[in-house]
CSV table of C-alpha atoms in Angstrom, one decimal:
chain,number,residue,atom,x,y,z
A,1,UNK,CA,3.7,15.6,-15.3
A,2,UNK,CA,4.6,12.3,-14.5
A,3,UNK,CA,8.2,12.5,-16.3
A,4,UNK,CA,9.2,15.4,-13.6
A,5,UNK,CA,8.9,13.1,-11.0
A,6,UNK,CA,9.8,9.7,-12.4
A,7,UNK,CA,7.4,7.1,-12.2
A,8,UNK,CA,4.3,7.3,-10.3
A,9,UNK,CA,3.2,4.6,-7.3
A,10,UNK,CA,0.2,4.3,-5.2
A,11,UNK,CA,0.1,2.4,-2.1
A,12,UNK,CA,-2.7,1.5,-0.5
A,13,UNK,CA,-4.4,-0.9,1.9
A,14,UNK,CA,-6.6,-2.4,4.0
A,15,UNK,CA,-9.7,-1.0,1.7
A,16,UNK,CA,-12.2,-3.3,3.8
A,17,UNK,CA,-14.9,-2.3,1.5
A,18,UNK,CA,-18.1,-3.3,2.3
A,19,UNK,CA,-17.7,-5.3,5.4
A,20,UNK,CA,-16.0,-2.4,7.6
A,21,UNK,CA,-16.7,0.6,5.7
A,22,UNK,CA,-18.5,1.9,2.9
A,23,UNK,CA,-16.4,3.9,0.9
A,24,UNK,CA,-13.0,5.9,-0.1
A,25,UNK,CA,-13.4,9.4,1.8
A,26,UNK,CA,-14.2,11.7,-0.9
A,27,UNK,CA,-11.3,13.9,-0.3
A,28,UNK,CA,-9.2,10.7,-1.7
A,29,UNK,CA,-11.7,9.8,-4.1
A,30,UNK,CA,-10.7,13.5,-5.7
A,31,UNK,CA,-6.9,12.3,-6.2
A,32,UNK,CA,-7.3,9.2,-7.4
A,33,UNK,CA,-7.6,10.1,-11.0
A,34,UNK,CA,-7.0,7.8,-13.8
A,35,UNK,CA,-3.7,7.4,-15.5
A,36,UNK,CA,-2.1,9.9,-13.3
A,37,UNK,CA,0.1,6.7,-11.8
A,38,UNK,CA,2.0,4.2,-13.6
A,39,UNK,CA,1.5,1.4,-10.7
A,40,UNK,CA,-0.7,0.7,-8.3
A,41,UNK,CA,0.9,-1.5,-4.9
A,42,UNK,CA,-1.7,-3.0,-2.5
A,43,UNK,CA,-1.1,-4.9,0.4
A,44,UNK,CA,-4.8,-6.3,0.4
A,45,UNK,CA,-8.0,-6.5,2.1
A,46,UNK,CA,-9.7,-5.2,-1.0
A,47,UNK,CA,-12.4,-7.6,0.0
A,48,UNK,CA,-14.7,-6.7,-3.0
A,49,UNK,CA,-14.0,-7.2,-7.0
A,50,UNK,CA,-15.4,-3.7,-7.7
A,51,UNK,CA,-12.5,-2.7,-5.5
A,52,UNK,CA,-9.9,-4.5,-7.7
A,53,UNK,CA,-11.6,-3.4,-11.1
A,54,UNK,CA,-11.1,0.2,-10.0
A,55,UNK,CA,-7.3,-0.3,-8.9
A,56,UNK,CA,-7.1,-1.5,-12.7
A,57,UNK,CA,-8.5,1.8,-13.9
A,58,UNK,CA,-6.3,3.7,-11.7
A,59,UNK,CA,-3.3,2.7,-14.3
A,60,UNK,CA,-5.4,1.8,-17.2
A,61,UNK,CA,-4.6,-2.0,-17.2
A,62,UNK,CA,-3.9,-5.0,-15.3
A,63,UNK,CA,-0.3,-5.5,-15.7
A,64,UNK,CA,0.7,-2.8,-13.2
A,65,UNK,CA,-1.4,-3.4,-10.3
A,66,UNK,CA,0.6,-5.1,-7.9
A,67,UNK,CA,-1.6,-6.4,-5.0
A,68,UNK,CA,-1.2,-9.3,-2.2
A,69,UNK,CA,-3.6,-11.4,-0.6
A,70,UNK,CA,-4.8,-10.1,2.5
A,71,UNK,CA,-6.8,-12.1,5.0
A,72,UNK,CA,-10.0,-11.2,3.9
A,73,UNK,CA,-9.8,-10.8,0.4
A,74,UNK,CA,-12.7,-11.6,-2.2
A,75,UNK,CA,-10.3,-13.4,-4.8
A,76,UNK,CA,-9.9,-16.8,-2.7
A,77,UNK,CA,-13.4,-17.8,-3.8
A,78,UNK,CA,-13.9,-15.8,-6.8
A,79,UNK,CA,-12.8,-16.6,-10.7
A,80,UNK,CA,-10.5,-13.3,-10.3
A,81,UNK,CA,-6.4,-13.6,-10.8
A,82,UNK,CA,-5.3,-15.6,-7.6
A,83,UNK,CA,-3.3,-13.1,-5.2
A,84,UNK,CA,0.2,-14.6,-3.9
A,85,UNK,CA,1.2,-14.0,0.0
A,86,UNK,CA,4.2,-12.0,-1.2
A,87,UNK,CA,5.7,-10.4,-4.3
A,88,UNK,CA,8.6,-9.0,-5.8
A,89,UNK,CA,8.8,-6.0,-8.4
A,90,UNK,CA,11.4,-3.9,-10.1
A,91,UNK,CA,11.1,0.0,-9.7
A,92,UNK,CA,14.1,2.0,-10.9
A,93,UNK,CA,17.0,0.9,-8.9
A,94,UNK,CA,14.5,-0.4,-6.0
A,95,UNK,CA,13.6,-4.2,-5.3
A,96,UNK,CA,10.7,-3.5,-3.5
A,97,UNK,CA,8.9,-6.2,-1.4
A,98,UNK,CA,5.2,-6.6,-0.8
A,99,UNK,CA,3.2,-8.3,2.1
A,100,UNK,CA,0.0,-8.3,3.6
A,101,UNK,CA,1.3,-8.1,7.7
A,102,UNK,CA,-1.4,-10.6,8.7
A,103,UNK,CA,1.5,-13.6,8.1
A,104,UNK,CA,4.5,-11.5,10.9
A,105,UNK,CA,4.5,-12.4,14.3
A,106,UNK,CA,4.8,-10.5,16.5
A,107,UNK,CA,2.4,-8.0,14.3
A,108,UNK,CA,4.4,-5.0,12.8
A,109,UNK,CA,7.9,-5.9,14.5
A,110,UNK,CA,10.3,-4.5,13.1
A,111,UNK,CA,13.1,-7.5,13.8
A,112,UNK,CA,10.5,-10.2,12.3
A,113,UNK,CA,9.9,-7.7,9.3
A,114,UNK,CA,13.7,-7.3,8.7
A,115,UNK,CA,13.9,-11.2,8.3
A,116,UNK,CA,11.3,-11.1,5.8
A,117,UNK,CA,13.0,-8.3,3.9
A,118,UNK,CA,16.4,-9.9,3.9
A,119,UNK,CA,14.9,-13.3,2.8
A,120,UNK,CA,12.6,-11.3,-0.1
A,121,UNK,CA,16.0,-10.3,-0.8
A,122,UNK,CA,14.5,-6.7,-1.3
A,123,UNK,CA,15.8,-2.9,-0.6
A,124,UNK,CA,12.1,-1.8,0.3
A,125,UNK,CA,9.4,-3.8,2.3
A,126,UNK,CA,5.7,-2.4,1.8
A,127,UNK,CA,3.8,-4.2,4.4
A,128,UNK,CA,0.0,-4.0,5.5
A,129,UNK,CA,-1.7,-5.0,8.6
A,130,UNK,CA,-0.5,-2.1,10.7
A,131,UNK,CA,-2.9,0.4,10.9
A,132,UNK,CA,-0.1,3.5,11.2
A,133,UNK,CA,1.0,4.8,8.2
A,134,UNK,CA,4.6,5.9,7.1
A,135,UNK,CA,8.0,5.3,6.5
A,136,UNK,CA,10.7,3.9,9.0
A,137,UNK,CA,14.4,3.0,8.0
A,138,UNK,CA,15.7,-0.4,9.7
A,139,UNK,CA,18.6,-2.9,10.0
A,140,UNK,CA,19.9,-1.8,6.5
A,141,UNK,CA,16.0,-1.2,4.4
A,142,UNK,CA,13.2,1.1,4.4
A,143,UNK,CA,9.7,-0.5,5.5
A,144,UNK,CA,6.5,1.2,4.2
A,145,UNK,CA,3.2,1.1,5.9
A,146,UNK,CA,0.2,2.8,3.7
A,147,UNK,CA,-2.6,1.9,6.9
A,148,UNK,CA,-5.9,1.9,5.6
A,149,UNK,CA,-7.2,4.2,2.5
A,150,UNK,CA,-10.7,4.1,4.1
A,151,UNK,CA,-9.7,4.0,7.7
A,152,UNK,CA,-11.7,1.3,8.3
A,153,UNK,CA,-11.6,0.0,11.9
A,154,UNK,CA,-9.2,-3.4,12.8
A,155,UNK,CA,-10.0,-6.1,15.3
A,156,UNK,CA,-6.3,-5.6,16.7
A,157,UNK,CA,-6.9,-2.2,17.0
A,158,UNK,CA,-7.9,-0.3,20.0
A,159,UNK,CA,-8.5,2.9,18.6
A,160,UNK,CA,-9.6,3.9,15.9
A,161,UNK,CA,-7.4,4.9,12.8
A,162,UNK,CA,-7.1,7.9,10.0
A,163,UNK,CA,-7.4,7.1,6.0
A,164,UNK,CA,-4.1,7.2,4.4
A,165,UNK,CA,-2.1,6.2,1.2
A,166,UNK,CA,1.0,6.8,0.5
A,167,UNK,CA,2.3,8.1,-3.2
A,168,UNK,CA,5.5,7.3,-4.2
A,169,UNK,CA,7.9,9.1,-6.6
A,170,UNK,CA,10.8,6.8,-7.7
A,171,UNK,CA,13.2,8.0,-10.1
A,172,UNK,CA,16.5,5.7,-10.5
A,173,UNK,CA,17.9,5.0,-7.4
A,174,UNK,CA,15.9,8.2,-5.6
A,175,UNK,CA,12.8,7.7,-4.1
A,176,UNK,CA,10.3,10.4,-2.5
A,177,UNK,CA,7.6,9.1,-0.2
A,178,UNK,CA,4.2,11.6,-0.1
A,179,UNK,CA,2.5,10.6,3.0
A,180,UNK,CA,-1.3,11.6,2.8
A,181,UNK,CA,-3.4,11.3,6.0
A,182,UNK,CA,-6.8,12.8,6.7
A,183,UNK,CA,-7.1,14.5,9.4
A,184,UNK,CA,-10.1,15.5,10.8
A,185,UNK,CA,-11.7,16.1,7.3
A,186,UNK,CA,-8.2,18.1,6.1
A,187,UNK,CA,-5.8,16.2,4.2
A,188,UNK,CA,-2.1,16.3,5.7
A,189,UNK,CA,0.7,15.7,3.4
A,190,UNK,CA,4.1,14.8,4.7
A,191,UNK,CA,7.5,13.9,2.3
A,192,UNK,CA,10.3,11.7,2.6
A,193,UNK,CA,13.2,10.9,0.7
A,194,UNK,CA,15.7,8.2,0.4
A,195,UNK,CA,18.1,7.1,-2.3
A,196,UNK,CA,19.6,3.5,-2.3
């Protein structure tokens, strides 16, 4: 299956498990299957090692998990790989960016999030901290926000916020973004595409 549509990326954040929330919604819980993904991107706030071991089963291994250090994550204090601010990976034809949010002022702007980007030298930026999922195109790069998988509530959040990930299909220099959003108990996919 995977070979149809290139290789296979999760993106998630902002998992907040326990301190916000107490689990996945089950209607994710159901596509999240083992070895169905060949890399896992998270832009933090796992908070929990369970968490992290789980995001390891998700691709059978270590190697391609690719997470960042979000402000409340468990692995500061714990014996558990330390977790950088920022990374850098390779994904067909993408160089593809990943930050936690938590360190852009103004929060989510798209002008302080371009500098980043251009400094990361990258084509894609995948950036937590905003609780809105989706896909925006920007001064020259894409910028993708996966919001929270749980939906768990955020201190600079007035309202409150649906559980999303994102799945991403990148195949050379194509990439397809599946948007997945729960919606009052109904899953809502949207797709979109870019090629570099």
């Amino acid at each position: 299956m995977a070979s149809n549509f290139g290789e296979l990326v999760l993106l998630l954040g902002d998992h907040h498990l326990p301190s916000r929330t107490t689990s996945i919604p089950e209607q994710f819980q159901r596509m999240l299957v083992p070895h169905k993904m060949q890399h896992v991107i998270c832009t933090g706030n796992i908070e929990s090692p369970q968490e992290y071991e789980r995001l390891r089963e998700l691709v059978g291994g270590g190697s391609n998990v690719h997470c960042v250090a979000g402000e409340y994550d468990f692995v500061q204090q714990q014996q558990h790989q330390q977790l950088d601010d920022k990374k850098v990976i390779q994904l067909g034809q993408f160089r593809i960016g990943i930050i936690g949010g938590h360190q852009v002022v103004p929060w989510g702007d798209l002008s302080a999030l371009a500098m980043i980007r251009r400094k990361m030298n990258v084509d894609v930026l995948v950036c937590g901290w905003r609780r809105k999922e989706g896909v925006v195109e920007h001064d020259g790069g894409y910028y993708i926000f996966p919001g929270s998988i749980t939906g768990a509530y955020s201190s600079h959040s007035p309202t409150s916020t649906n559980p999303s990930f994102i799945l991403l299909a990148v195949q050379g220099s194509n990439m397809v973004c599946y948007v997945y959003e729960l919606k009052d108990g109904e899953v809502d996919v949207s797709k979109i595409e870019f090629a570099k």
